[in-house]
XYZ file of C-alpha atoms in Angstrom:
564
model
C -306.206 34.421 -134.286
C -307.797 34.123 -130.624
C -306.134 32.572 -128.252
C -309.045 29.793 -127.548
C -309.742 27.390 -125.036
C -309.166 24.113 -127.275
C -305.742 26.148 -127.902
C -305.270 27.022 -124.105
C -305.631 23.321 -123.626
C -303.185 21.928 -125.952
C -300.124 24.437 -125.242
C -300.873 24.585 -120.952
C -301.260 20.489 -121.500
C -297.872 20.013 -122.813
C -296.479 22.358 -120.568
C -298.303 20.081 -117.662
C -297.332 16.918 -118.660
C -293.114 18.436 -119.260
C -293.329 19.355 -115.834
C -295.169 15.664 -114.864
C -292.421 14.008 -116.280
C -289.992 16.213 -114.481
C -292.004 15.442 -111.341
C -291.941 11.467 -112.158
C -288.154 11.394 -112.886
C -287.548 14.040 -109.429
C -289.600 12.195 -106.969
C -290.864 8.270 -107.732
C -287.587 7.525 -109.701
C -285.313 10.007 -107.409
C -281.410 9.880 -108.787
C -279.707 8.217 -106.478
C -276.070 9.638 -107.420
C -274.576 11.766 -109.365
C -273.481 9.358 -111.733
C -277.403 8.714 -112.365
C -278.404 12.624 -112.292
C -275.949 13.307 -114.912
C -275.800 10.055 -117.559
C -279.154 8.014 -116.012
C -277.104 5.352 -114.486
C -275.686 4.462 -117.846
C -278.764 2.159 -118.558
C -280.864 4.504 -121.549
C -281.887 3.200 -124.937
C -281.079 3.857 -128.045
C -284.216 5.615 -129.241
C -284.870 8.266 -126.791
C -281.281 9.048 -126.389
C -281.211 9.741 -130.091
C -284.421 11.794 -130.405
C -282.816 13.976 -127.400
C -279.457 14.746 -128.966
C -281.409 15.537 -131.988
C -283.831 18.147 -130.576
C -281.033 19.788 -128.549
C -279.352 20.873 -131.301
C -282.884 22.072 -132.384
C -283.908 25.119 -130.621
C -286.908 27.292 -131.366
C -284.101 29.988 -132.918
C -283.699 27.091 -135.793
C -287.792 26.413 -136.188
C -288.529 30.349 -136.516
C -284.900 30.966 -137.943
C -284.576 28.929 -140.554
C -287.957 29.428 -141.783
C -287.078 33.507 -142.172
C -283.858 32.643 -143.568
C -285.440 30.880 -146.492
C -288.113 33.648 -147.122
C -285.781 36.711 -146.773
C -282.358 34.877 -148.575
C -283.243 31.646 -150.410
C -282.861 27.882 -149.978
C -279.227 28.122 -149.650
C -279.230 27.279 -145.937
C -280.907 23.725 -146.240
C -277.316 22.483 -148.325
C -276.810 22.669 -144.176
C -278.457 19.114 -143.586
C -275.758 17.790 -146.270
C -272.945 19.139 -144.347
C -274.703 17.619 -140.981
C -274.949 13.949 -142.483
C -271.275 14.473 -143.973
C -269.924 15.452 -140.250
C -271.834 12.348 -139.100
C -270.029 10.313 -141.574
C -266.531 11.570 -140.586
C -267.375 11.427 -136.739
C -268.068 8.651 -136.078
C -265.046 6.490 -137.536
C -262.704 9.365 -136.644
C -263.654 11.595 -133.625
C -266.687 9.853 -131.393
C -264.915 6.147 -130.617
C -261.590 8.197 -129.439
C -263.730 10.466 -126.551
C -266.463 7.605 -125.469
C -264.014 4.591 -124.741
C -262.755 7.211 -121.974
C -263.516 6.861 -118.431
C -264.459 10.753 -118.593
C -267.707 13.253 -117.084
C -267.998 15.179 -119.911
C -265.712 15.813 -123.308
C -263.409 18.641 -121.905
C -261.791 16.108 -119.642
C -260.660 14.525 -123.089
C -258.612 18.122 -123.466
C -256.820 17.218 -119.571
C -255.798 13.835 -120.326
C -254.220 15.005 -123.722
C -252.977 18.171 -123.066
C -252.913 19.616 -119.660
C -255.583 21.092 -117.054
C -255.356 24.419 -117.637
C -256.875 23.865 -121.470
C -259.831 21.831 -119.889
C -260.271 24.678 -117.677
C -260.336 27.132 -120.508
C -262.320 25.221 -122.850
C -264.958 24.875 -119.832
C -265.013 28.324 -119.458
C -265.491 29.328 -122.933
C -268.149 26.962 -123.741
C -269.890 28.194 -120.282
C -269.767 32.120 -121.498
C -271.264 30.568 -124.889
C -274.497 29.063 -123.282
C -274.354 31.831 -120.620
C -275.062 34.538 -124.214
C -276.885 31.606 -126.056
C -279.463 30.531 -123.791
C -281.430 33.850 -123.650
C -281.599 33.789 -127.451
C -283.278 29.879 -127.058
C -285.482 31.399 -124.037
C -286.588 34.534 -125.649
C -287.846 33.158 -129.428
C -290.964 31.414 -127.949
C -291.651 34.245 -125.648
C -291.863 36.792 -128.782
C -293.797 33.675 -130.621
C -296.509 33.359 -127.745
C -296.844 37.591 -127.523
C -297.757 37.460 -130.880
C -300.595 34.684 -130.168
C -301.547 35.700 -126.991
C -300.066 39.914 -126.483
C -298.087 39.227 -123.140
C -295.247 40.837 -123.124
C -292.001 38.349 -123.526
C -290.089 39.834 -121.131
C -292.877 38.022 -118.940
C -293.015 35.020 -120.911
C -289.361 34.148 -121.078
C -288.823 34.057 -116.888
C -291.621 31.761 -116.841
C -290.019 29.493 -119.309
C -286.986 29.240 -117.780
C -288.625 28.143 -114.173
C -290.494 25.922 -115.873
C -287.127 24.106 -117.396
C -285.474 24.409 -114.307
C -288.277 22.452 -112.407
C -288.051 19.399 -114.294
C -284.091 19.692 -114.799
C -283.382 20.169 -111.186
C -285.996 17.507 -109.817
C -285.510 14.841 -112.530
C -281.677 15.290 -113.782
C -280.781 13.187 -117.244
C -283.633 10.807 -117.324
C -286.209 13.465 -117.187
C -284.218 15.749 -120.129
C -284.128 12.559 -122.017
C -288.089 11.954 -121.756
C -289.174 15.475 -121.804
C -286.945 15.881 -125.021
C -288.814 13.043 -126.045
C -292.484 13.842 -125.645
C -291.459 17.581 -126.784
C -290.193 16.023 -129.989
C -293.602 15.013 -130.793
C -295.118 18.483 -130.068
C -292.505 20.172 -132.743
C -293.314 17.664 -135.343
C -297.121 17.786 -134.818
C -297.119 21.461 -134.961
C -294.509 22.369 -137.671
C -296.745 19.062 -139.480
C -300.007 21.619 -139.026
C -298.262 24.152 -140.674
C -296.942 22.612 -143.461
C -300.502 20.945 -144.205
C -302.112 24.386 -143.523
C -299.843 26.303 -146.058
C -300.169 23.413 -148.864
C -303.737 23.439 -148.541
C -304.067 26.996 -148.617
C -301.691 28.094 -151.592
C -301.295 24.566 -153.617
C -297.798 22.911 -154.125
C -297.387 23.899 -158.008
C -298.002 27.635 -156.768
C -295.582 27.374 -153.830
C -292.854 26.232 -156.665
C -293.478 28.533 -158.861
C -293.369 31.551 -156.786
C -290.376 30.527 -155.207
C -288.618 29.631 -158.397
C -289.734 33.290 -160.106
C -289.107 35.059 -157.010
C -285.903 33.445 -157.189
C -285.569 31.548 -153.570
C -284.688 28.239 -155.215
C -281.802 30.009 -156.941
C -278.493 28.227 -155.826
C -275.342 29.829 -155.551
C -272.041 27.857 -156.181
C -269.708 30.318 -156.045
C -266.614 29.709 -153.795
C -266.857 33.889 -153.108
C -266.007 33.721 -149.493
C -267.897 37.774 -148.878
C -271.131 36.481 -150.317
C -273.621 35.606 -147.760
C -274.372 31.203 -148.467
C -274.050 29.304 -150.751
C -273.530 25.580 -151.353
C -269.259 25.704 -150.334
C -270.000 28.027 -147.266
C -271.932 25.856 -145.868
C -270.327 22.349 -147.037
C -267.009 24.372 -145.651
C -268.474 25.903 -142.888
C -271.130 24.264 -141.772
C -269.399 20.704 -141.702
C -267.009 22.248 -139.158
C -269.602 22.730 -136.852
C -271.303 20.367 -137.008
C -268.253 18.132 -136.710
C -267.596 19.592 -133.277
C -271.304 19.612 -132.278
C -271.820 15.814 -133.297
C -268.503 14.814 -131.716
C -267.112 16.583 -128.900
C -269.915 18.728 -127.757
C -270.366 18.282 -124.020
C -274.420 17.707 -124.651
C -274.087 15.164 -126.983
C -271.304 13.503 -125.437
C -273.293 13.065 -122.751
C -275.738 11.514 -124.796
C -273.710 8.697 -126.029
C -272.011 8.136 -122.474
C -275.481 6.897 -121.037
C -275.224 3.923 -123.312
C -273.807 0.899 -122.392
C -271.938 -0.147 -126.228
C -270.103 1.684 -128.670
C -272.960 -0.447 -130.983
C -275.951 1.799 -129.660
C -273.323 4.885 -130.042
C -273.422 4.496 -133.740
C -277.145 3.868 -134.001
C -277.322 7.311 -132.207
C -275.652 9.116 -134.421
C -277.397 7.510 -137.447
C -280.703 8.534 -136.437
C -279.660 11.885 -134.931
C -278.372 13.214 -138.150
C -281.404 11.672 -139.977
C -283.868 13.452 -137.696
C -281.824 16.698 -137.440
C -281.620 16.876 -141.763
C -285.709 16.416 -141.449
C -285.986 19.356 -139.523
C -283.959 21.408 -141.206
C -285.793 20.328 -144.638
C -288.984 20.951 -143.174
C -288.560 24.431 -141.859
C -287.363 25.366 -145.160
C -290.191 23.865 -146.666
C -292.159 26.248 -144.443
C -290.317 29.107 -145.661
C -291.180 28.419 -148.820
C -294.713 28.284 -148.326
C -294.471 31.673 -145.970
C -293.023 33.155 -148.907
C -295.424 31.735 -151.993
C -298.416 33.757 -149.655
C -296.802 36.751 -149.269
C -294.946 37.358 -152.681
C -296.601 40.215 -153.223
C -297.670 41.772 -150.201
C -293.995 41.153 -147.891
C -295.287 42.292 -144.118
C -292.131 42.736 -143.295
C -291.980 45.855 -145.421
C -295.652 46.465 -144.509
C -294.592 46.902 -140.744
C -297.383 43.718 -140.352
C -294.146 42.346 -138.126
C -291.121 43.885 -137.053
C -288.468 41.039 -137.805
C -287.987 38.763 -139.954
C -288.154 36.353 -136.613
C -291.794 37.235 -136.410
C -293.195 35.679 -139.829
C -294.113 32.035 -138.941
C -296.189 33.101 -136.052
C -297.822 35.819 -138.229
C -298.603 33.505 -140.475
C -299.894 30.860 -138.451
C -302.198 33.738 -137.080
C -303.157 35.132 -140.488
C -303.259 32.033 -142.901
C -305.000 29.527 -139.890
C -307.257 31.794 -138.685
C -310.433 30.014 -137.229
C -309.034 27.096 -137.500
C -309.043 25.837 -133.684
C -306.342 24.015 -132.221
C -303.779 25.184 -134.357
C -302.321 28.173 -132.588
C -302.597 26.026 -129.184
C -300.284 23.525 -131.201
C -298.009 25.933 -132.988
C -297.020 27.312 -129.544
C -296.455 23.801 -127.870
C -294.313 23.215 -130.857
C -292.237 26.166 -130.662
C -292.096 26.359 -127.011
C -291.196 22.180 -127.360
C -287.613 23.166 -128.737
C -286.955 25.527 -126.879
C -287.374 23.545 -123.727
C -285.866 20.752 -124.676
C -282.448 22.687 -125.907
C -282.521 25.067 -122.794
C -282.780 21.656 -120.396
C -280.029 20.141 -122.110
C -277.877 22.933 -121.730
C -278.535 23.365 -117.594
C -278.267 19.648 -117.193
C -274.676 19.541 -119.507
C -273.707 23.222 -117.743
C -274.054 21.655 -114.116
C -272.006 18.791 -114.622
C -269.292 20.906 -116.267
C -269.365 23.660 -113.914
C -269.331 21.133 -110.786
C -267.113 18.630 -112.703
C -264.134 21.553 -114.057
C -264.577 24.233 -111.810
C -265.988 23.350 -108.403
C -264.876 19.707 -107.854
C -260.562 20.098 -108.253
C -260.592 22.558 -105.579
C -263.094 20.953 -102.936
C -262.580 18.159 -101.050
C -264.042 14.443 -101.447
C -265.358 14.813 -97.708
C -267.246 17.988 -98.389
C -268.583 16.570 -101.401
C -269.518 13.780 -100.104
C -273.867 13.080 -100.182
C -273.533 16.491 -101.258
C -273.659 16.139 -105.471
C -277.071 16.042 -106.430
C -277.768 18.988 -103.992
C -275.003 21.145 -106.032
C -275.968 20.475 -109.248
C -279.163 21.081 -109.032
C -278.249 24.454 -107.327
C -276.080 25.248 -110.711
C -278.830 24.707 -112.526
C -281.146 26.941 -110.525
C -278.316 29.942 -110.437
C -278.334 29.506 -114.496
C -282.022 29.463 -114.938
C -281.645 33.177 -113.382
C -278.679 34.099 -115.499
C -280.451 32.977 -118.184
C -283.783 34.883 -117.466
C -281.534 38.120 -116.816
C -280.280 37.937 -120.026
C -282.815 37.752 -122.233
C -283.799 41.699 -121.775
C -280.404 41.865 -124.109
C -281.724 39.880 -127.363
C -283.783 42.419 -128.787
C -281.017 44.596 -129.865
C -279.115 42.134 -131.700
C -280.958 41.694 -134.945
C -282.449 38.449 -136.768
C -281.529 35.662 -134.717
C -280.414 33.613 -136.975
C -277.139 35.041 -138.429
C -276.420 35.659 -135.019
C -276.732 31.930 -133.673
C -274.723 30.584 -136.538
C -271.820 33.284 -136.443
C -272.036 32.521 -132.268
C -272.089 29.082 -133.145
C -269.170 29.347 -135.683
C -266.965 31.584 -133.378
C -267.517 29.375 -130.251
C -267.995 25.500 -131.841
C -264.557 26.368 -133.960
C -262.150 27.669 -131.177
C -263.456 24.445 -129.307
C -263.355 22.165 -132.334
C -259.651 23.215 -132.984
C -258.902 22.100 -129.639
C -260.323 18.644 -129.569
C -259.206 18.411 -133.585
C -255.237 19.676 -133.003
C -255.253 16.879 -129.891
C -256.759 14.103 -131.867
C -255.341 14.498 -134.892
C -251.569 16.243 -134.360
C -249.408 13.776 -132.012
C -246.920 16.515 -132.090
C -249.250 19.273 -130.425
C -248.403 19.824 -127.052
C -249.883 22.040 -124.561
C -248.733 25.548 -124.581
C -249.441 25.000 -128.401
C -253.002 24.635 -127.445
C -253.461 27.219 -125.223
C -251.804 29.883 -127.629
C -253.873 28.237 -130.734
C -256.721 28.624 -128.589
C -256.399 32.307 -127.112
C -254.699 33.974 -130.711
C -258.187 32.340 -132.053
C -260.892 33.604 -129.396
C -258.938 37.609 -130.123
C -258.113 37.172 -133.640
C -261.761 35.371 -135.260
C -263.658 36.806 -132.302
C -263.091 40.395 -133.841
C -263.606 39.161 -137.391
C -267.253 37.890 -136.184
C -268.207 40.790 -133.946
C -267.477 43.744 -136.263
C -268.719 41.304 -138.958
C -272.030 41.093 -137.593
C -272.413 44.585 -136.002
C -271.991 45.715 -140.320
C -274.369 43.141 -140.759
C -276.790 45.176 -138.587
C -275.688 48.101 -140.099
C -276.720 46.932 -143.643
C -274.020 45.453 -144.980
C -276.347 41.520 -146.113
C -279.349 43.966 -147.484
C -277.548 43.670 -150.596
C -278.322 39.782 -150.506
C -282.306 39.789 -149.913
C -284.098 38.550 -152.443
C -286.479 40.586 -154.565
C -289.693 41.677 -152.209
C -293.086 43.129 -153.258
C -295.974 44.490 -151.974
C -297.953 45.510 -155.386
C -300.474 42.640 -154.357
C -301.814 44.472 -150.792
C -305.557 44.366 -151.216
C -305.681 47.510 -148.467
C -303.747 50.468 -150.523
C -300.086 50.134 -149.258
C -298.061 53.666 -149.202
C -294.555 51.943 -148.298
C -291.252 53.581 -149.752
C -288.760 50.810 -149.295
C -285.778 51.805 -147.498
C -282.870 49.638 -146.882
C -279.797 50.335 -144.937
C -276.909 51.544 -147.165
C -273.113 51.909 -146.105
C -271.550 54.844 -147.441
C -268.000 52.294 -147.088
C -267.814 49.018 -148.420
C -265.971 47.278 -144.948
C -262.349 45.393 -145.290
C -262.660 42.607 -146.716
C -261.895 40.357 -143.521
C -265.466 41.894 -141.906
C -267.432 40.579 -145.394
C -266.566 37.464 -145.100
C -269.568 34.860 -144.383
C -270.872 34.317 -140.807
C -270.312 30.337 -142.180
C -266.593 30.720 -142.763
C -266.605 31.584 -138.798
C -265.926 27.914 -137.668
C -263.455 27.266 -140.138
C -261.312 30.526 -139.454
C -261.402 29.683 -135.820
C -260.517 25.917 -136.453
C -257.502 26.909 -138.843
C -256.068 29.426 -136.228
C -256.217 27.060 -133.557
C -254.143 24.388 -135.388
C -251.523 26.723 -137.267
C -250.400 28.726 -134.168
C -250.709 25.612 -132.177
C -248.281 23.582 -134.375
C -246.032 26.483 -134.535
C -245.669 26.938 -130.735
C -245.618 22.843 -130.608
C -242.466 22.594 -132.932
C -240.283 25.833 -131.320
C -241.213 24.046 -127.641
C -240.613 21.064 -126.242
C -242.534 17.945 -127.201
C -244.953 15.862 -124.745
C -245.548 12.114 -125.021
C -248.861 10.694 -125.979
C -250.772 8.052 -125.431
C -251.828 6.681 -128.758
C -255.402 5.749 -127.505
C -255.996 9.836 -127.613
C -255.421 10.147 -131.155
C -257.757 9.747 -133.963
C -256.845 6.198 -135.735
C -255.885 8.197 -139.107
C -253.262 10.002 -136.553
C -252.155 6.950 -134.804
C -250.007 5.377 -138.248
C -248.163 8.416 -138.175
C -247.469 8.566 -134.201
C -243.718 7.868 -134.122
C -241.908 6.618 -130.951
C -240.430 9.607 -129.670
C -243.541 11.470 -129.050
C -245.995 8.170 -128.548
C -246.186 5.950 -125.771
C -248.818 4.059 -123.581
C -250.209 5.226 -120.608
C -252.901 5.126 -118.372
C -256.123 6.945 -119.578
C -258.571 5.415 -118.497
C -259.390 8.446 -116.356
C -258.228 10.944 -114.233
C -256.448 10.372 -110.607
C -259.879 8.820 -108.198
C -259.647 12.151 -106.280
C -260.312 14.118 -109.472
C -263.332 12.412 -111.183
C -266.369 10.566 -110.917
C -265.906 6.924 -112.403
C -267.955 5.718 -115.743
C -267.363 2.629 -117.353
C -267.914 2.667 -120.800
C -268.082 -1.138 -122.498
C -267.235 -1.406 -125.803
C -268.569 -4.202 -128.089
C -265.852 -7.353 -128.800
């Protein structure tokens, strides 16, 4: 499908009018402090702020990624907007009121008031490696996307992506991510729309059920077999973990809620964050569906028509919706939507934890002073180029996918058993936490590496569902080869990418009470506990203190007002 000018229009448009808003946000409406670069002057609505956390946790690795999943495995990955709404649920009466009515810069300083700073300082550091190996992945899926379209090599592609980002999140800071994330939200459901509409129009809906029901991707797998790949407990289990973390303490969407004024607009948040994040997980499933009732019986994956399973929404944007003008132009703002919107969340999050954990304790108010703005926006410059280095590495590492949930697992469960064994154990203490915490990152860190360097190695071939390509109207001479090992691998390195999160969590916690009940006991300020942990806080290890922030030297102020 050419690359047209109607399409050039469309896709270089919305990249124009991301970097207008940037421009707007950097220059007429200039943050004055940091307080307004980072959390927009605490004045944002309900609305946008929801649509942003929602697309941040929507990258173009889950629109291309989820989409493959579905075609190459099954429909067992969409039980995952069940255990999103469920973590929702649970959040917000348990997790979100105890880390927003703090007068805090970002969640980790949660982990200083209730434990010590040494485990904020860790947890900063671990969830900075994460993004610093996780960004690439976000930067490099809509490069290989507009290659496809287009034949420019990504490696080209993804640099420019990344100064475009950093342009509108150094210049406009938190209002500008919020609005961008907004106007990009509109490009991924207009294109992903196209697609849908293109594929139901093209195949029929009783033909894309029927396929998928005889080729058996609507088969559903209930078994509580933890070395199968999904199923419906994996990722109730699993996926609820993460998402419990990501909806609750993750330093994006904390931010999120801390631009609002009331606790009130908190909870509408979340409602409509989990409501628009389930959509577009249905919908890119849906899309799988369809990718697969076209190409039942002539896979191009086997074919060699793509390379990875990453590649088969644009291929079939290109194939199916050829001459049909517009669309590519839209398919590529869509893609290229998410993945702007999750990589400028990330620098503008990064740069307040970097300056906030690392930079700020150890300078001093007088050199700081005037200075803020200037050094966060300098963070976020320095990781644009990290980012943009990193990408050359994502080729190597297989469907992207599997490897952003088991990343997501590893990291999202060390760091949810962290904020879960202080908000819901008054007896945790912290050398507890930082033994939890390090016996976790060596112990489920190995488990998830060697688990999925087998994965690459063959071991989930077993779990594709059946593939043809009888139906090829040019003759087809493909002997289908899949990757065998000669050794079935211990049982620990079979165990589902999904289970990652909870392993993690569960290792965290049990080595964290140990250490807590051999060591001696720290007080705690009830206020830090979840309220289904405060009925059993007893008075020898409970009593009221001052949190509403950290010492004036050591943070910048927010006042969060909670409804009466």
């Amino acid at each position: 499908m050419a690359f047209g000018l109607i399409d050039q229009v469309i896709f270089y448009g919305t990249i124009s009018i991301s970097l207008a808003i940037g421009a707007y946000f950097g220059f007429y409406k200039k943050p004055q402090s940091a307080d307004d670069y980072l959390l927009g002057d605490r004045k944002m609505k309900v609305i946008p702020v929801a649509l942003s956390a929602a697309v941040s946790h929507v990258s173009g690795a889950l629109l291309l990624g989820q989409s493959a999943d579905v075609y190459v495995y099954g429909v067992n990955a969409t039980w995952n907007i069940l255990a999103c709404l469920l973590s929702s649920v649970i959040s917000v009466f348990l997790f979100v009121p105890v880390v927003t009515k703090l007068n805090i810069s970002n969640s980790f300083e949660y982990l200083e008031l209730r434990f010590d700073r040494r485990i904020k300082i860790m947890a900063s550091c671990v969830y900075t490696m994460y993004l610093l190996l996780y960004n690439p992945v976000v930067a490099y899926v809509p490069a290989i996307t507009y290659s496809q379209v287009t034949g420019v090599n990504p490696q080209i592609v993804a640099p420019i992506l990344c100064v475009i980002c950093v342009f509108y999140t150094t210049v406009g800071g938190f209002k500008a991510v919020v609005w961008t994330d907004v106007f990009q939200f509109l490009g991924i459901m207009t294109g992903i729309f196209m697609v849908i509409v293109l594929g139901v129009t093209s195949v029929g809906f009783d033909v894309i059920v029927d396929r998928a029901a005889h080729g058996h991707r609507l088969d559903l797998n209930f078994s509580f077999n933890p070395t199968l790949r999904d199923g419906f407990w994996h990722i109730i289990i699993g996926g609820t973990t993460t998402w419990i973390f990501s909806l609750s303490f993750h330093p994006v969407t904390v931010q999120r809620y801390l631009s609002l004024s009331r606790f009130s607009s908190v909870q509408r948040v979340m409602a409509i964050q989990a409501c628009v994040i389930g959509l577009l997980i249905f919908i890119c499933s849906v899309v799988g569906l369809i990718m697969y009732a076209t190409y039942n019986t002539c896979d191009p994956i086997t074919t060699g028509e793509v390379s990875r399973a990453d590649q088969l929404l644009p291929y079939f944007v290109m194939d199916v919706g050829r001459g049909i003008p517009a669309l590519s132009g839209v398919f590529l703002a869509g893609i290229f939507s998410a993945s702007l919107s999750t990589l400028s969340s990330s620098f503008n999050t990064m740069a307040a934890i970097i300056y906030g954990d690392m930079l700020a304790p150890f300078l001093s108010r007088n050199f700081l002073h005037g200075k803020e703005t200037w050094i966060l926006k300098l963070i976020v410059v320095i990781l644009g180029a990290v980012t943009t280095c990193f990408t050359v590495l994502i080729e190597r590492m297989g469907g992207v996918f599997p490897l952003v949930i088991a990343l997501l697992g590893l990291v999202y469960g060390i760091l949810g058993g962290i904020f879960l064994l202080g908000v819901l154990f008054p007896k945790a203490n912290s050398l507890g936490a930082l033994l939890g915490t390090i016996t976790s990152t060596f112990a489920i860190g190995t488990i998830a590496v060697l688990n999925h360097w087998y994965s690459l190695q063959g071991a989930n071939e077993k779990f594709i569902k059946p593939i043809s390509v009888e139906g090829c109207l040019v003759p087809t001479n493909v002997t289908l080869v899949r990757k065998h090992l000669e050794h079935e691998p211990f049982v620990l390195f079979r165990i589902s990418f999904w289970y990652n999160s909870v392993m993690a969590v569960l290792v965290v916690i049990i080595v964290g009470l140990l250490v807590s009940c051999v060591t001696k006991q720290s007080t705690v300020d009830p206020s830090l506990l979840s309220p289904i942990s405060r009925t059993d806080c007893s008075k020898r290890n409970c009593r009221q203190k001052y949190v509403a922030g950290l010492s004036q030297s050591d943070q910048t102020v927010y006042n969060f007002q909670r409804d009466v």
